[in-house]
Short mmCIF file of C-alpha atoms in Angstrom, two decimals:
data_model
loop_
_atom_site.label_atom_id
_atom_site.label_comp_id
_atom_site.label_asym_id
_atom_site.label_seq_id
_atom_site.Cartn_x
_atom_site.Cartn_y
_atom_site.Cartn_z
CA MET A 1200 -153.42 82.64 -6.96
CA THR A 1201 -154.48 82.24 -3.28
CA ALA A 1202 -153.02 83.79 -0.43
CA ARG A 1203 -151.95 80.32 0.67
CA ALA A 1204 -150.26 79.71 -2.38
CA TRP A 1205 -148.42 83.05 -2.23
CA ARG A 1206 -147.10 82.10 1.42
CA LEU A 1207 -145.80 78.61 0.22
CA MET A 1208 -143.38 80.49 -2.26
CA SER A 1209 -139.74 81.32 -1.11
CA VAL A 1210 -139.59 84.70 -0.04
CA PRO A 1211 -137.31 85.97 -3.02
CA VAL A 1212 -139.77 84.34 -5.56
CA ALA A 1213 -142.84 85.77 -4.02
CA ALA A 1214 -141.31 89.13 -3.84
CA ALA A 1215 -140.07 89.13 -7.38
CA LEU A 1216 -143.31 88.23 -8.76
CA ALA A 1217 -145.53 90.18 -6.62
CA MET A 1218 -143.68 93.48 -6.10
CA GLY A 1219 -141.12 93.93 -8.67
CA ALA A 1220 -139.05 95.91 -6.00
CA GLY A 1221 -137.89 95.07 -2.72
CA GLY A 1222 -136.68 96.71 0.37
CA CYS A 1223 -136.03 94.16 3.23
CA ARG A 1224 -135.68 90.55 2.82
CA ALA A 1225 -136.29 87.67 5.36
CA SER A 1226 -133.86 84.98 5.64
CA GLU A 1227 -134.97 81.33 5.24
CA GLY A 1228 -136.28 79.87 8.39
CA ASP A 1229 -137.66 83.10 9.93
CA ASP A 1230 -140.92 82.16 11.58
CA LYS A 1231 -141.90 85.63 12.46
CA THR A 1232 -142.14 87.90 9.61
CA VAL A 1233 -144.19 91.09 9.11
CA THR A 1234 -144.88 91.68 5.45
CA VAL A 1235 -145.36 95.34 4.55
CA LEU A 1236 -146.52 96.75 1.14
CA ALA A 1237 -145.68 100.32 0.89
CA ALA A 1238 -145.75 103.11 -1.66
CA ALA A 1239 -142.60 103.89 -3.51
CA SER A 1240 -142.36 107.31 -1.92
CA LEU A 1241 -141.80 105.66 1.55
CA THR A 1242 -138.68 103.75 0.51
CA GLU A 1243 -136.16 105.62 2.65
CA SER A 1244 -138.38 106.11 5.62
CA PHE A 1245 -139.88 102.42 5.74
CA THR A 1246 -136.52 100.77 5.25
CA THR A 1247 -135.15 102.69 8.30
CA LEU A 1248 -138.45 102.02 10.23
CA ALA A 1249 -138.21 98.33 9.47
CA ARG A 1250 -134.86 98.06 10.87
CA ALA A 1251 -135.79 100.09 14.07
CA TYR A 1252 -138.81 97.87 14.67
CA GLU A 1253 -136.66 94.60 14.31
CA LYS A 1254 -134.14 96.00 16.88
CA ALA A 1255 -136.94 96.73 19.24
CA HIS A 1256 -138.52 93.48 18.72
CA PRO A 1257 -136.00 90.82 18.64
CA GLY A 1258 -136.93 87.68 16.74
CA THR A 1259 -139.31 89.64 14.30
CA HIS A 1260 -138.40 90.38 10.59
CA VAL A 1261 -140.12 93.17 8.76
CA GLU A 1262 -140.05 92.58 4.99
CA VAL A 1263 -140.95 95.66 3.10
CA SER A 1264 -141.72 95.76 -0.67
CA PHE A 1265 -142.24 99.06 -2.43
CA ALA A 1266 -144.16 99.92 -5.58
CA ALA A 1267 -146.91 102.39 -6.87
CA SER A 1268 -149.95 102.45 -4.74
CA SER A 1269 -151.98 101.30 -7.88
CA THR A 1270 -149.63 98.28 -8.18
CA ILE A 1271 -150.12 97.44 -4.52
CA VAL A 1272 -154.06 97.58 -4.92
CA THR A 1273 -153.69 95.20 -7.84
CA GLN A 1274 -151.49 92.92 -5.79
CA LEU A 1275 -153.88 92.81 -2.89
CA SER A 1276 -156.67 92.25 -5.15
CA HIS A 1277 -155.09 89.15 -6.42
CA ASP A 1278 -154.36 87.86 -2.78
CA ALA A 1279 -150.87 88.94 -2.38
CA PRO A 1280 -149.96 88.43 1.36
CA ALA A 1281 -149.66 91.61 3.46
CA ASP A 1282 -149.87 92.35 7.14
CA VAL A 1283 -149.38 96.13 6.89
CA VAL A 1284 -150.17 98.33 3.78
CA ALA A 1285 -149.14 102.03 3.47
CA LEU A 1286 -150.21 103.99 0.53
CA ALA A 1287 -149.31 107.34 -0.97
CA ASP A 1288 -152.81 109.11 -0.96
CA THR A 1289 -156.25 108.58 0.56
CA GLU A 1290 -157.78 107.84 -3.02
CA ALA A 1291 -155.77 104.66 -3.52
CA PRO A 1292 -157.71 102.56 -0.93
CA LYS A 1293 -160.99 103.42 -2.66
CA LYS A 1294 -159.86 101.34 -5.65
CA LEU A 1295 -159.77 98.16 -3.58
CA PRO A 1296 -162.70 95.63 -4.10
CA LYS A 1297 -165.23 96.20 -1.46
CA ASP A 1298 -165.13 92.86 0.06
CA LEU A 1299 -161.25 93.17 0.73
CA ALA A 1300 -161.80 96.88 2.02
CA GLU A 1301 -164.45 95.91 4.36
CA GLY A 1302 -163.25 96.25 7.98
CA LYS A 1303 -159.96 97.85 7.22
CA ALA A 1304 -159.25 101.01 9.23
CA TRP A 1305 -157.03 103.57 7.33
CA THR A 1306 -155.18 105.99 9.53
CA PRO A 1307 -153.38 109.09 8.28
CA PHE A 1308 -149.73 109.18 9.17
CA ALA A 1309 -147.86 111.52 7.04
CA THR A 1310 -148.35 114.25 4.35
CA ASN A 1311 -146.37 115.10 1.24
CA ARG A 1312 -146.25 117.74 -1.35
CA LEU A 1313 -144.93 118.34 -4.89
CA GLU A 1314 -141.66 119.79 -6.25
CA ILE A 1315 -140.20 120.33 -9.50
CA VAL A 1316 -136.81 118.44 -10.14
CA THR A 1317 -134.29 119.15 -12.93
CA PRO A 1318 -130.86 117.70 -13.74
CA ARG A 1319 -128.12 119.20 -11.50
CA GLY A 1320 -127.67 122.82 -12.29
CA ASN A 1321 -131.06 123.19 -13.89
CA PRO A 1322 -129.77 123.53 -17.44
CA ALA A 1323 -133.14 124.37 -18.99
CA HIS A 1324 -133.58 127.18 -16.45
CA VAL A 1325 -136.92 126.00 -15.11
CA THR A 1326 -138.35 128.36 -12.56
CA GLY A 1327 -141.94 127.17 -12.13
CA LEU A 1328 -144.72 125.18 -13.36
CA ALA A 1329 -145.28 127.36 -16.50
CA ASP A 1330 -141.87 126.27 -17.82
CA LEU A 1331 -143.08 122.59 -18.04
CA ALA A 1332 -144.94 123.62 -21.15
CA LYS A 1333 -141.65 124.39 -22.82
CA VAL A 1334 -139.28 121.56 -21.57
CA ASP A 1335 -139.29 117.85 -21.83
CA THR A 1336 -141.17 116.77 -18.89
CA VAL A 1337 -141.89 113.40 -17.22
CA LEU A 1338 -144.82 112.79 -15.03
CA CYS A 1339 -146.10 109.77 -12.86
CA ALA A 1340 -148.69 107.76 -14.59
CA LYS A 1341 -152.06 109.21 -14.20
CA GLU A 1342 -153.45 106.38 -12.23
CA VAL A 1343 -150.80 106.60 -9.39
CA PRO A 1344 -151.06 109.15 -6.52
CA CYS A 1345 -148.04 111.32 -7.61
CA GLY A 1346 -149.74 111.44 -11.09
CA ARG A 1347 -152.98 112.37 -9.73
CA ALA A 1348 -151.37 115.23 -7.65
CA ALA A 1349 -149.28 116.45 -10.55
CA HIS A 1350 -152.47 116.63 -12.73
CA LYS A 1351 -154.33 118.66 -10.01
CA ALA A 1352 -151.49 121.07 -9.50
CA LEU A 1353 -150.91 121.70 -13.22
CA THR A 1354 -154.66 122.14 -13.64
CA LYS A 1355 -154.74 124.81 -10.97
CA ALA A 1356 -151.80 126.54 -12.49
CA LYS A 1357 -153.47 126.24 -16.12
CA VAL A 1358 -150.38 124.66 -17.52
CA ALA A 1359 -150.28 122.22 -20.31
CA PRO A 1360 -146.91 120.32 -19.88
CA HIS A 1361 -144.88 119.09 -22.69
CA ILE A 1362 -144.72 115.45 -21.52
CA VAL A 1363 -142.29 113.00 -22.89
CA SER A 1364 -143.28 109.98 -20.78
CA TYR A 1365 -145.38 108.88 -17.92
CA GLU A 1366 -143.60 106.48 -15.49
CA LYS A 1367 -145.12 103.74 -13.28
CA ASP A 1368 -144.18 105.59 -9.86
CA VAL A 1369 -142.41 108.63 -8.40
CA LYS A 1370 -139.06 106.83 -8.20
CA ALA A 1371 -139.09 105.91 -11.93
CA THR A 1372 -140.15 109.31 -12.74
CA LEU A 1373 -137.22 110.82 -10.77
CA ALA A 1374 -134.85 108.34 -12.30
CA LYS A 1375 -135.62 109.74 -15.78
CA VAL A 1376 -134.33 113.22 -14.63
CA VAL A 1377 -131.35 111.78 -13.12
CA ALA A 1378 -130.38 109.85 -16.14
CA GLY A 1379 -130.82 113.10 -18.24
CA ASP A 1380 -133.74 111.81 -20.23
CA ALA A 1381 -135.95 114.56 -19.33
CA GLU A 1382 -135.29 118.33 -18.38
CA ALA A 1383 -137.85 118.39 -15.59
CA ALA A 1384 -140.33 116.27 -13.57
CA LEU A 1385 -142.98 116.90 -10.98
CA VAL A 1386 -142.41 114.52 -8.07
CA TYR A 1387 -142.97 114.54 -4.35
CA ALA A 1388 -140.74 116.80 -2.21
CA THR A 1389 -139.53 113.95 -0.14
CA ASP A 1390 -138.07 112.26 -3.31
CA ALA A 1391 -136.47 115.42 -4.54
CA SER A 1392 -134.86 115.70 -1.05
CA SER A 1393 -133.55 112.22 -1.05
CA SER A 1394 -131.85 112.83 -4.44
CA ARG A 1395 -130.56 116.25 -3.79
CA SER A 1396 -127.10 115.21 -4.74
CA LYS A 1397 -128.28 114.21 -8.18
CA VAL A 1398 -130.99 116.74 -9.02
CA SER A 1399 -131.82 120.38 -8.47
CA GLY A 1400 -135.21 121.50 -7.12
CA VAL A 1401 -137.60 124.13 -7.99
CA GLU A 1402 -140.34 124.88 -5.35
CA VAL A 1403 -144.03 124.76 -6.44
CA PRO A 1404 -145.92 127.74 -4.93
CA ALA A 1405 -148.48 126.94 -2.30
CA ALA A 1406 -151.20 128.27 -4.42
CA SER A 1407 -150.61 125.62 -7.17
CA ASN A 1408 -149.20 122.82 -4.94
CA VAL A 1409 -151.13 119.77 -3.75
CA THR A 1410 -150.79 118.09 -0.31
CA THR A 1411 -151.32 114.38 -0.29
CA THR A 1412 -152.27 112.36 2.88
CA LEU A 1413 -150.64 108.85 3.36
CA PRO A 1414 -152.78 106.23 5.11
CA ILE A 1415 -151.68 103.05 6.79
CA THR A 1416 -153.72 99.92 7.94
CA ALA A 1417 -152.90 96.61 9.60
CA TRP A 1418 -153.98 94.54 6.75
CA SER A 1419 -153.79 91.22 8.91
CA ASP A 1420 -155.00 90.71 12.44
CA THR A 1421 -151.58 89.76 14.08
CA ALA A 1422 -150.16 91.36 16.87
CA ASP A 1423 -147.06 92.52 15.05
CA ALA A 1424 -149.05 94.04 12.12
CA LYS A 1425 -150.90 96.22 14.61
CA GLY A 1426 -147.60 96.90 16.30
CA PHE A 1427 -145.71 98.07 13.16
CA ALA A 1428 -148.61 100.23 12.08
CA GLN A 1429 -148.55 101.77 15.47
CA PHE A 1430 -144.74 102.13 15.39
CA VAL A 1431 -144.98 103.99 12.17
CA ARG A 1432 -147.58 106.34 13.65
CA GLY A 1433 -145.62 106.75 17.05
CA ASP A 1434 -142.62 108.97 18.11
CA GLU A 1435 -140.04 107.06 16.25
CA GLY A 1436 -142.01 106.91 12.89
CA ARG A 1437 -142.82 110.57 13.17
CA ARG A 1438 -139.16 111.45 13.79
CA VAL A 1439 -138.04 109.45 10.81
CA LEU A 1440 -140.74 110.66 8.48
CA GLN A 1441 -140.08 114.23 9.32
CA GLY A 1442 -136.32 113.68 8.81
CA ASN A 1443 -137.10 112.53 5.35
CA GLY A 1444 -139.15 115.59 4.58
CA PHE A 1445 -142.75 114.29 5.13
CA GLY A 1446 -145.36 116.49 7.04
CA LEU A 1447 -147.64 114.93 9.70
CA PRO A 1448 -151.35 115.01 9.54
CA GLY A 1449 -153.23 117.53 11.68
#
């Protein structure tokens, strides 16, 4: 399907087919919309930033759809429309076809790290990565950034986890623990923080932890695409990201 065909769809249909999960939605008749594809771990931060950008730029609507970075790469490879793209690690953009990636300037805007989550109260008494070999553990799929980071951390710690399932993204991985379908999961610290009322967290020591760097690019050449990407990297973006537990690149 061509980019033009995507744009001719109504917003709800296009979003449902392309993203599978949505954040912000444009109302019919909007003639100035910034379409943002963002990693699932950015759900809370980018939902807030979308509203803040709209308030600062009356007449502009920011439509954000969230998914695993690997899913976003697939969407872009199939001509899904986008003005801004933000992914969960610097490996994800390398999976894009060369002709699409050419000329795109990816800029680091945040960092993240891993944390173990358990059901509230930590009933299995998980104290560290080594315990993931003994309890029912859920990880992100190996091809998505949180899965790559988890594999690196477990390899550094020389732990072979007892895995009951791999999930499509960090939100789905976290949901398994919230639902009581797993005794532990290895997710981003930001996602653990956003669900603190539903899960307990166990810190991963720095020696075994993995820090990921999140990149952003203005995928289209519009002023608002460049403007929103800059907004994320600016003072307001940094404040919101840090408030949600992200670190900032050096």
